[in-house]
Coordinates of C-alpha atoms and ligand atoms in Angstrom, one line a residue:
X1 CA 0.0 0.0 0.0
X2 CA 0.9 3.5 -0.6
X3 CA 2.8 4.9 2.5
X4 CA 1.6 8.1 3.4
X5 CA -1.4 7.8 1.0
X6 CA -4.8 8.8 2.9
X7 CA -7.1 7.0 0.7
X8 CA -6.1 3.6 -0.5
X9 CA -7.4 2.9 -4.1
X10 CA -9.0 -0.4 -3.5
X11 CA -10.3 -3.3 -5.7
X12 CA -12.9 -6.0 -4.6
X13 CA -12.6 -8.9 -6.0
X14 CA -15.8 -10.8 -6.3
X15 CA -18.8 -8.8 -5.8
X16 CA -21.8 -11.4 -4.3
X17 CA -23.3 -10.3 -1.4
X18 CA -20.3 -10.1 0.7
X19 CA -18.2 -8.1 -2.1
X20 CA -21.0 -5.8 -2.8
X21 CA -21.6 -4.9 1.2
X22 CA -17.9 -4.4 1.2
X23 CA -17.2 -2.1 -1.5
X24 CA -20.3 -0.1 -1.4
X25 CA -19.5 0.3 2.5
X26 CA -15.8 1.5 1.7
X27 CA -17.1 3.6 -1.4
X28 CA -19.8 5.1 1.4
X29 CA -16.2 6.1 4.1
X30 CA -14.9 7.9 1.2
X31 CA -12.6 5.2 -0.9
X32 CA -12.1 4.8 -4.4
X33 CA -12.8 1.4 -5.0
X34 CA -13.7 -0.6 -8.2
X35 CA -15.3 -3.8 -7.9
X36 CA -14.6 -6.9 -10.2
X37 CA -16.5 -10.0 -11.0
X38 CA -16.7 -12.6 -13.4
X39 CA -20.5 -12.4 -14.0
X40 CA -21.4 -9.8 -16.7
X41 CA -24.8 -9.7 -16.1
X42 CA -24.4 -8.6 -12.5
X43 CA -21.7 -6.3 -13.5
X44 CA -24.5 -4.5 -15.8
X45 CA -27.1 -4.3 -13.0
X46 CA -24.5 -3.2 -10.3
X47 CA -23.3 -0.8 -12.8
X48 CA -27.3 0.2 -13.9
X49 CA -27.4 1.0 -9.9
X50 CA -29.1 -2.0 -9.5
X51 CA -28.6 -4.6 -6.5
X52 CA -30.1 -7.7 -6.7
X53 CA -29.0 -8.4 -2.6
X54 CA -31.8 -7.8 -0.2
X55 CA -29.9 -6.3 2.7
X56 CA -31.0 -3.7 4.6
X57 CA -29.6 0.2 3.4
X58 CA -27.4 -1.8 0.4
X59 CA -29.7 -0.9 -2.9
X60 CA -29.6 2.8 -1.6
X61 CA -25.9 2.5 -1.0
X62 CA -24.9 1.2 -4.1
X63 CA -26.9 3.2 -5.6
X64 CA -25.7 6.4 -4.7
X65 CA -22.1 5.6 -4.7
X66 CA -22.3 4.3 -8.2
X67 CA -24.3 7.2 -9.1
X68 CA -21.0 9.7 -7.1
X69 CA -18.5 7.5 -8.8
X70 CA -16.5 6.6 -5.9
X71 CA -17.4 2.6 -6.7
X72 CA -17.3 1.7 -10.4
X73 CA -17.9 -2.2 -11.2
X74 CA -16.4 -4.0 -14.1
X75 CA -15.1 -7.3 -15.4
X76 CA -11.9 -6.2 -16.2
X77 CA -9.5 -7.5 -14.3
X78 CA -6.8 -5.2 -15.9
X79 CA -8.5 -2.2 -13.5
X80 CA -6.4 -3.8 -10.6
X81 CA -3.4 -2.6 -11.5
X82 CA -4.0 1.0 -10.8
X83 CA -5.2 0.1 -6.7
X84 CA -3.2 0.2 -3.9
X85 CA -5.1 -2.9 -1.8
X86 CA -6.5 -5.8 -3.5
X87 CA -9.7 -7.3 -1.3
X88 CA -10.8 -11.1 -2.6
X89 CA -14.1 -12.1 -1.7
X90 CA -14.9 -14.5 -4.0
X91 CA -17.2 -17.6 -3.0
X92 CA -15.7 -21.0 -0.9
X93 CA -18.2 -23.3 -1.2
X94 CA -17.1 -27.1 -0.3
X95 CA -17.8 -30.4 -2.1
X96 CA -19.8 -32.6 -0.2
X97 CA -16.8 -34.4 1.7
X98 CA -16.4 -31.0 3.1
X99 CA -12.6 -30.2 1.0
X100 CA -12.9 -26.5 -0.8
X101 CA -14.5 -26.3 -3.9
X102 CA -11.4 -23.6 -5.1
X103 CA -12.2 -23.2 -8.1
X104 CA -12.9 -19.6 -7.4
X105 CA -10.4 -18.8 -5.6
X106 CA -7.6 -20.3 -7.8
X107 CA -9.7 -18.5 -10.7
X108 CA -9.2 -15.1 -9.4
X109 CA -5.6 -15.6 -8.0
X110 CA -4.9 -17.0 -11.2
X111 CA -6.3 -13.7 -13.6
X112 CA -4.8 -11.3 -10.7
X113 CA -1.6 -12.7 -10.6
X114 CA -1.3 -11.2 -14.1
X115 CA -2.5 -8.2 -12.9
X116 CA -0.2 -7.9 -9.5
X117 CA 1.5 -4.6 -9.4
X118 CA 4.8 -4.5 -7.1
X119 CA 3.8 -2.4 -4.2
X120 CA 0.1 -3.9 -3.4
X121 CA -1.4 -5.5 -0.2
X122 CA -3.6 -8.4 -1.4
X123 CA -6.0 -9.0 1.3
X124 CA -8.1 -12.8 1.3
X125 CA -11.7 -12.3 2.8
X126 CA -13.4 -15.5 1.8
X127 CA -13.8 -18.1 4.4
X128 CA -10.9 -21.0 3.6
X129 CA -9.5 -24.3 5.6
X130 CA -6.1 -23.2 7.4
X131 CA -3.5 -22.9 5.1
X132 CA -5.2 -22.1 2.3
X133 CA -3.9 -18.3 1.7
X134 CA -0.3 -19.6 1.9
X135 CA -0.6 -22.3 0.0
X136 CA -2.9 -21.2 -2.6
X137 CA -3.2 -17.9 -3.2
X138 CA 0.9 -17.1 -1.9
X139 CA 1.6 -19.5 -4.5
X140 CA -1.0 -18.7 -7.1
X141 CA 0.2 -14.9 -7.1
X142 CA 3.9 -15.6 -6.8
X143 CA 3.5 -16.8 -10.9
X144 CA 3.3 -12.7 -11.8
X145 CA 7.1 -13.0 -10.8
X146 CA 6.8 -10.8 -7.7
X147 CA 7.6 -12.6 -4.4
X148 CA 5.0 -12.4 -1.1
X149 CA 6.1 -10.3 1.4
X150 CA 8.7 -8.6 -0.9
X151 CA 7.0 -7.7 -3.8
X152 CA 3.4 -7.4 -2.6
X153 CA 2.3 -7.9 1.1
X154 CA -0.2 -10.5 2.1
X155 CA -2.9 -10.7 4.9
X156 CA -6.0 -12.9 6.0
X157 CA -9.2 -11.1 7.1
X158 CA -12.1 -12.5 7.9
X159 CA -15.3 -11.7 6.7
X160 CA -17.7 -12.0 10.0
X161 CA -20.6 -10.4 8.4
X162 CA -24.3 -11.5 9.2
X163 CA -26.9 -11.5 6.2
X164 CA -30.0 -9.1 7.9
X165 CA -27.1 -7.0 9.9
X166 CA -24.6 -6.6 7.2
X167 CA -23.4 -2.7 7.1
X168 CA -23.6 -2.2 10.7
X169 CA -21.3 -5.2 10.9
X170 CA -18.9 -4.0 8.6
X171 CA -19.2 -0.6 9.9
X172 CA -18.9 -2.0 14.3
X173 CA -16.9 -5.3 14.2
X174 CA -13.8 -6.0 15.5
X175 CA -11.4 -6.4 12.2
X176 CA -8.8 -9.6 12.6
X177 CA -5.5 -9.1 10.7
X178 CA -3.2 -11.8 10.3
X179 CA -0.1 -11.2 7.6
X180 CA 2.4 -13.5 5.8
X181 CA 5.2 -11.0 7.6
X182 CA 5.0 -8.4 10.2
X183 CA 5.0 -6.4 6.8
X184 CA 2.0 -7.5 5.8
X185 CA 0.5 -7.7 9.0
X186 CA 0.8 -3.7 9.4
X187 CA -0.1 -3.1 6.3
X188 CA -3.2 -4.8 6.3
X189 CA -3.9 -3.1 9.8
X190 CA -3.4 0.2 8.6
X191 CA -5.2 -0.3 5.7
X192 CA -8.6 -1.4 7.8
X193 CA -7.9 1.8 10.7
X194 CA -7.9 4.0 7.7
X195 CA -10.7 2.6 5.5
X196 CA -13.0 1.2 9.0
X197 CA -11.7 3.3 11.6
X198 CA -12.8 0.1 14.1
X199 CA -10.7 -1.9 16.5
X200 CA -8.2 -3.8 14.8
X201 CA -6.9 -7.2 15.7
X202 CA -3.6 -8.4 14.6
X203 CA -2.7 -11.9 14.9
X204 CA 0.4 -13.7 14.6
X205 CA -0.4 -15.5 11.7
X206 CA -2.7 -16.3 8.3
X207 CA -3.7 -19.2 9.7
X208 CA -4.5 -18.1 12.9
X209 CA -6.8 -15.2 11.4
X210 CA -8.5 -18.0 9.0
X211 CA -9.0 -20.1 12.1
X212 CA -11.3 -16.7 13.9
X213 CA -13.4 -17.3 10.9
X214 CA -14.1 -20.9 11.4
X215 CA -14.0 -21.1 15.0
X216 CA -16.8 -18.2 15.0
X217 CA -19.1 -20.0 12.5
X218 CA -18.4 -23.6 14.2
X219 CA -19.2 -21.6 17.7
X220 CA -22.6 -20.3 16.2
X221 CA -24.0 -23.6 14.5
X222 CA -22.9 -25.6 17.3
X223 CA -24.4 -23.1 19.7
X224 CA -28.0 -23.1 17.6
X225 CA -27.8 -27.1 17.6
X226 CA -27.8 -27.1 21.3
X227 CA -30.6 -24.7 21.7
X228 CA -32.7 -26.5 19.1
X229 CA -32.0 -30.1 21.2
X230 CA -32.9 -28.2 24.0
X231 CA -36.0 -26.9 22.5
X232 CA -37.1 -30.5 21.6
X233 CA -36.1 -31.4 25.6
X234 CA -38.5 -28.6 26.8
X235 CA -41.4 -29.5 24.6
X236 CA -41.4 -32.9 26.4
X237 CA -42.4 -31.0 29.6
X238 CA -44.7 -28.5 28.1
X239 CA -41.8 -25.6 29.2
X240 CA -41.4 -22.5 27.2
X241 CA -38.0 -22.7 25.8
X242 CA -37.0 -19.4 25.7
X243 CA -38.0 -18.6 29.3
X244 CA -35.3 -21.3 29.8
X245 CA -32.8 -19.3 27.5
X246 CA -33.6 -16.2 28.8
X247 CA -32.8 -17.3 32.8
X248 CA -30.0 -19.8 31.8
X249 CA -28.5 -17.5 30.0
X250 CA -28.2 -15.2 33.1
X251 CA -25.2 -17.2 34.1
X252 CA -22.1 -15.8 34.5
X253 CA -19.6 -18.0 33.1
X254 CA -15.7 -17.0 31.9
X255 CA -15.7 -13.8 29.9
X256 CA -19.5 -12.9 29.9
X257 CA -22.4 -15.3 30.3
X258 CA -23.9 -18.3 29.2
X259 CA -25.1 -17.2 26.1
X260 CA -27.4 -19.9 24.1
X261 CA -28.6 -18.9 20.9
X262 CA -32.2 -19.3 19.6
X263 CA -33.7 -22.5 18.7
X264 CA -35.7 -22.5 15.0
X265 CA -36.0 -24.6 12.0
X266 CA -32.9 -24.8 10.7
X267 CA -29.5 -23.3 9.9
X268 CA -29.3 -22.2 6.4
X269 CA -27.2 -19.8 4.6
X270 CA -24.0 -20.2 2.5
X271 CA -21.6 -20.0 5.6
X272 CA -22.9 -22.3 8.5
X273 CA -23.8 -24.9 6.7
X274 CA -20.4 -25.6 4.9
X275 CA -17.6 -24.2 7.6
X276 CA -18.4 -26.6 10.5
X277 CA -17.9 -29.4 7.6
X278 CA -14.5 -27.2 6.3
X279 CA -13.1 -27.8 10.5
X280 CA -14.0 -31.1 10.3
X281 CA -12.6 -32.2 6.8
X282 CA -9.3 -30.0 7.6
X283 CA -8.5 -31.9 10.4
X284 CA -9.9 -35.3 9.2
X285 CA -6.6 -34.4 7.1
X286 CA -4.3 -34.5 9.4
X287 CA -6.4 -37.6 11.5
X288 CA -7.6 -35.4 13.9
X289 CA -11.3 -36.9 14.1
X290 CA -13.5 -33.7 15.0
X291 CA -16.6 -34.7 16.2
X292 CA -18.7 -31.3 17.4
X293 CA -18.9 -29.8 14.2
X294 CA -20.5 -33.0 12.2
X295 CA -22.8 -33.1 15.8
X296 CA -24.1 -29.5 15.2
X297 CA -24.7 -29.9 11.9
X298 CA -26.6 -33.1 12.1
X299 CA -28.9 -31.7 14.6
X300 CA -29.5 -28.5 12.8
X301 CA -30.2 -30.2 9.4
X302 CA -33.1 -31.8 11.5
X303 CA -35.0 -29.3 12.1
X304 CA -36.8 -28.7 9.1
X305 CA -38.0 -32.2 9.0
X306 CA -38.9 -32.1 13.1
X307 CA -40.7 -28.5 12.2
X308 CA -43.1 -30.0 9.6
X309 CA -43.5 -32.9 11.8
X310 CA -44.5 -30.3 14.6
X311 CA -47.1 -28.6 12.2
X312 CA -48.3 -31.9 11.2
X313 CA -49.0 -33.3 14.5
X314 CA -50.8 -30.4 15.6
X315 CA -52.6 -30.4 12.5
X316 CA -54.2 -33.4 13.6
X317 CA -54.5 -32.8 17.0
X318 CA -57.2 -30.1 15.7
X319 CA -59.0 -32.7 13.6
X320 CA -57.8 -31.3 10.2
X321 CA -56.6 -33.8 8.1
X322 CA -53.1 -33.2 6.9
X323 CA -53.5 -34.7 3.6
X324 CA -56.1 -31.7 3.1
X325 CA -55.0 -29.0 5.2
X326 CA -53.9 -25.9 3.5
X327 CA -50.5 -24.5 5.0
X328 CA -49.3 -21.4 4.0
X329 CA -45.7 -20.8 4.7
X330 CA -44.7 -17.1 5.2
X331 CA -41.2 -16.2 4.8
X332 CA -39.0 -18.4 3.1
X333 CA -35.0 -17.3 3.3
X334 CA -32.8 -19.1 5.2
X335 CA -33.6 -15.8 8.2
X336 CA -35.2 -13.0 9.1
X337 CA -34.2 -10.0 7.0
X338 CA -32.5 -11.4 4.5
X339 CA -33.9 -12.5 1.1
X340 CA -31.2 -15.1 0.6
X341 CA -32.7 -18.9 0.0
X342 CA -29.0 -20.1 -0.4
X343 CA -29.8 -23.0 1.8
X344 CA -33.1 -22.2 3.4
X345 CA -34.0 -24.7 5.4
X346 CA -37.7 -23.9 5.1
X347 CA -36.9 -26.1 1.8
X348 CA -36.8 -28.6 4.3
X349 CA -40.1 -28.0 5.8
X350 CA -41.8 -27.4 2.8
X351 CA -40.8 -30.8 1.4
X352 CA -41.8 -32.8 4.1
X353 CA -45.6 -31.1 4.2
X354 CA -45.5 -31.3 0.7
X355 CA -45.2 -34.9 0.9
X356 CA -47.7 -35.3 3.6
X357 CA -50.5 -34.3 1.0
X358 CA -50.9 -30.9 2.5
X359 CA -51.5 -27.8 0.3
X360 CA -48.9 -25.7 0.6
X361 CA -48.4 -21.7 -0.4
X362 CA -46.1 -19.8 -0.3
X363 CA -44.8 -15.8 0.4
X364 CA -42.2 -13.7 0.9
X365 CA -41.7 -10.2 0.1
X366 CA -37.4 -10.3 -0.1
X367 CA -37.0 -13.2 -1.8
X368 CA -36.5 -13.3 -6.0
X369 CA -40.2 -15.1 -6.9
X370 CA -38.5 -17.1 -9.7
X371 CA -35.5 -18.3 -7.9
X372 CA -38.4 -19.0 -5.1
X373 CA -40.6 -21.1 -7.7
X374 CA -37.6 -23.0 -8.8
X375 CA -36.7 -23.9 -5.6
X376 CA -39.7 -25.1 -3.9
X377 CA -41.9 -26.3 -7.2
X378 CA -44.7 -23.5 -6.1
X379 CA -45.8 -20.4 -7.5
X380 CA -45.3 -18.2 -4.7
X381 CA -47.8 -15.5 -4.2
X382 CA -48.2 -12.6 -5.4
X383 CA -49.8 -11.1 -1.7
X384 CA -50.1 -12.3 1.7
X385 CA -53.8 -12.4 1.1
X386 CA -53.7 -14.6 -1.1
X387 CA -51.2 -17.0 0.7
X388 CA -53.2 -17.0 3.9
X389 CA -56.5 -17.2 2.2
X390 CA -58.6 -20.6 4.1
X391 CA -55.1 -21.3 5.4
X392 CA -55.1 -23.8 8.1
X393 CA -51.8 -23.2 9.3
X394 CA -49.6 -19.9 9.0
X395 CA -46.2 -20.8 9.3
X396 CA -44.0 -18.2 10.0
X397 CA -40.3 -19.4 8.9
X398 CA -38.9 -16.9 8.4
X399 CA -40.0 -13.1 10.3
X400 CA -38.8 -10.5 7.9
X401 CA -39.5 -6.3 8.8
X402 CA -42.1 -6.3 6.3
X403 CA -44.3 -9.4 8.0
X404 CA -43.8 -7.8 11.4
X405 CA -46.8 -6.0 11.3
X406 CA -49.3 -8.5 10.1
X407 CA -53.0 -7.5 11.3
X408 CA -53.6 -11.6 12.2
X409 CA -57.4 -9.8 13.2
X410 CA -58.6 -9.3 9.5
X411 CA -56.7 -12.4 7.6
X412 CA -59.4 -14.7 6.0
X413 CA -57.9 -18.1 7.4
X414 CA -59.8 -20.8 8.3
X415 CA -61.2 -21.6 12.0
X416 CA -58.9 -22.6 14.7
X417 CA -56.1 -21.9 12.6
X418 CA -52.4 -22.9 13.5
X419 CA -50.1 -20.3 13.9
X420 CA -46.6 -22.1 13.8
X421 CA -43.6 -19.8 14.7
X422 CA -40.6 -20.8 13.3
X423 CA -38.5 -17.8 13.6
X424 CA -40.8 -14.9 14.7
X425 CA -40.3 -15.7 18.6
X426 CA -43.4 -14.0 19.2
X427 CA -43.3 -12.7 22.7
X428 CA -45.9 -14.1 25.3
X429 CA -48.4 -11.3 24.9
X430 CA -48.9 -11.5 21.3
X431 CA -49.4 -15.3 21.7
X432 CA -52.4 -14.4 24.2
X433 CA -53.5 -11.8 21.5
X434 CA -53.5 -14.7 18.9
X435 CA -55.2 -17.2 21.4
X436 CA -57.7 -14.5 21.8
X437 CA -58.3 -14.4 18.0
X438 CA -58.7 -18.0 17.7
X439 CA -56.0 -18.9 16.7
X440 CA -54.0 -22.0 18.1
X441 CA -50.0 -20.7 18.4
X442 CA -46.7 -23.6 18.6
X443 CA -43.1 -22.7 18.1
X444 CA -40.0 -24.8 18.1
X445 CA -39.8 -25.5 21.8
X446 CA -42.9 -23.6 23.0
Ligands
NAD501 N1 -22.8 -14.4 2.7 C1 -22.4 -14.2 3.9 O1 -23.2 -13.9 4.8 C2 -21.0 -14.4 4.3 C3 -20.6 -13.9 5.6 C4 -19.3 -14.0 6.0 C5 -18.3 -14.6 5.1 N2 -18.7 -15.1 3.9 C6 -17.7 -15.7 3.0 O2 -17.4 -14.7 2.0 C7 -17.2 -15.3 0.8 C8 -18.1 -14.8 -0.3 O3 -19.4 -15.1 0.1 P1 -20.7 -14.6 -0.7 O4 -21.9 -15.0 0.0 O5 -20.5 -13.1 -1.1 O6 -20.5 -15.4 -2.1 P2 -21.3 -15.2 -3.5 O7 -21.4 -16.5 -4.1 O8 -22.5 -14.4 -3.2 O9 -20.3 -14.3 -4.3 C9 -19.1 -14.7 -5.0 C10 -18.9 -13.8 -6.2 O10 -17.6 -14.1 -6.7 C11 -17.7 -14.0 -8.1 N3 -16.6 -14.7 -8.7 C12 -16.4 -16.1 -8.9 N4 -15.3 -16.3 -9.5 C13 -14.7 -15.1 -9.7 C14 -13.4 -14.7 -10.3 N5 -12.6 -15.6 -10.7 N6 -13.2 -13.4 -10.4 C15 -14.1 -12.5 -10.0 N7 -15.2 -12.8 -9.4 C16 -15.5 -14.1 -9.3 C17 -19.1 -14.6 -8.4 O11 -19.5 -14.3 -9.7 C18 -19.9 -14.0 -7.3 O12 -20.5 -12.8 -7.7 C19 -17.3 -16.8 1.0 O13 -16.0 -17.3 1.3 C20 -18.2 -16.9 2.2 O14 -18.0 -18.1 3.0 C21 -20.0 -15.0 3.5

């Protein structure tokens, strides 16, 4: 990077959901940054001012800073050059043994390598197994003929982003830094104090910086697991699960509390359900057997199928015959806020009533309606009228800003319908409102 230099040029490499948040957040703290990605057609939209993420401030955001110039977006990789730091955020998916599907990663180290200018900071964002920015892309951009650490600088920083939260966490989190050299490690730090202005956390190594990521997202899943089996424990003695949560978790334990997470139907999402299974695979590698993260993900890919279970069971407990019943599913991304289906474990659940005979609609305002329709076979539709209309179960998966306010008074369901709250944790008041409506409420655990 530029000594001395106030604002860093900056490219983004990869611009999906995580790439976009990133440059149009740098773009919004005053940066010159051009993003580059492979796919032309989101290139055109992006540069059209369009954003086809639904995350919450991001369409006006990229908007405006494409429209002020500060971000430009292309698919030419040849615009690198002229930047001073180098961010990759290109997708790690895994194949289904759990080992890295790197064929984007290897793509773009590959095409920047031949775009490496002596003097930048390449900075790896995208979630890998340990190892992987030394050994891949070290390697990979050491064919442009410049050496790591000499030539350019080199760093790991994780991306610990939630979908739903997105800006403000780029904008409040902690930043980990971990460097090929002290070089790079500096570098990298004084690249995010400039560009952030957050708390920056340098660590000794790449590895150790790509081990935050994983240990965070095997943390989280593993976390959710145990307050979804615990949800299942509490329905066996009629408790309220999150009554439990909420006093358990007034423990204090180590550096803060006992802290379990909310139970629901499923883990989704591109990140928790493929980085327990990257731990696990990594150290299956070097015949360490991990055995917590395959636990948390077995419980968690569960849940879908225990959810629809739930809604048919109660289904029948009401006399309506699930074969017949018409269920209408109301948010279907894989969380609230979000309209990612990348995935959604209300797949799961839809499935599974599917199956059963049940008539199922569907609806949700963030989602794209023909990735949606290809997805789960159904039309969604086009209003929440229309979903809920003679609906014998409302199922709430997923509890989005825009299905906050439902007026349950005035929907035209059908008598003693089932409210069935998947992700909408509806606080005890409102169930007593719903009771009072005539509706009959269940979550996960309650
Ligand atoms: N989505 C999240 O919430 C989240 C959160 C934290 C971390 N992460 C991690 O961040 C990374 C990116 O995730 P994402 O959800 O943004 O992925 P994504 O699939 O939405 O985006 C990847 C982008 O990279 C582009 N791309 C692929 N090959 C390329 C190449 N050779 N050159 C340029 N562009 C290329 C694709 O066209 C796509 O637009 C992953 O490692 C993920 O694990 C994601």
């Amino acid at each position: 990077m530029h000594e001395g230099r106030h604002h860093p040029k900056v490219a983004v490499v990869g611009l999906g959901y995580v790439g976009t948040c990133i440059a149009g957040t740098l773009a919004d703290r005053g940066l010159e940054v051009v993003g580059v990605d492979t796919d032309s057609q989101l290139i055109a939209e992006l540069s059209a001012g369009y954003c086809r993420f639904q995350e919450a401030e991001l369409a006006d955001l990229i908007s405006a800073q494409i429209a002020g110039g500060l971000l430009r977006v292309t698919t030419d990789y040849s615009e690198i050059t002229a930047t001073d730091v180098v961010l990759l955020t290109v997708g790690t998916p895994v194949h289904t043994d759990g080992s890295l599907e790197d064929k984007q990663l290897t793509g773009a180290c590959l095409e920047l390598a031949r775009h490496l200018r002596a003097g930048q900071l390449v900075v790896l964002k995208s979630t890998v197994p340990p190892g992987t920015t030394r050994r891949t892309v070290l390697s990979l951009l050491e064919q442009s003929g410049l050496i790591g650490g000499e030539g350019f600088h080199l760093a790991f920083t994780p991306e610990r982003l939630a979908e739903g939260t997105a800006l403000r966490d780029l904008r409040e989190l902690p930043i980990v830094v971990g460097g090929l050299d002290a070089e790079s490690s500096r570098d990298a730090a004084e690249f995010w104090r400039r560009a952030l202005g957050g708390e920056v956390i340098v660590l000794d190594s790449l590895e150790s910086a790509e081990i935050v990521k994983l240990a965070n997202n095997w943390w989280i899943d593993l976390n959710i697991a145990l307050a979804n089996e615990l949800a299942k424990f509490c329905a066996l003695f009629d408790v309220d699960v999150l009554d439990v949560i909420e006093a358990a978790n007034t423990l204090r334990k180590g550096k803060g509390n006992v802290n379990i997470l909310l139970p629901s139907i499923g883990v989704g999402g591109s990140c928790l359900t493929k980085d327990p299974w990257m731990v696990w695979h990594s150290a299956q590698q070097r015949e360490l057997e991990i055995q917590t993260a395959p636990a948390g993900r077995r419980v968690n890919d569960g849940m879908p199928t225990y959810t629809a279970q739930l809604i048919l069971d109660e289904l029948t407990k009401l006399g309506k015959d699930p074969a017949t019943a018409k269920v209408a599913v109301l948010g279907l991304a894989f969380k609230n806020n979000t309209g990612d289906l990348r995935a959604t474990p209300t797949q799961g659940t839809v499935e599974a009533l599917v199956k059963s005979g049940a008539e199922v609609r569907i609806y949700d305002p963030l989602v794209d309606v023909d990735r949606a329709r290809a997805l789960f076979g159904i039309k969604p539709a086009a209003s929440l009228q229309e979903a809920v209309q003679d609906a014998d179960c409302l199922a709430v998966l997923a509890l989005h800003r825009q299905l906050e306010d439902i007026d349950f008074a005035t929907l035209p369901v059908a008598a003693q319908c089932l409210v069935l709250d998947g992700r909408a944790y509806y606080p005890k008041e409102k169930v007593a409102a719903l009771r009072e409506l005539g509706y009959v409420y269940r979550g996960v655990g309650r």
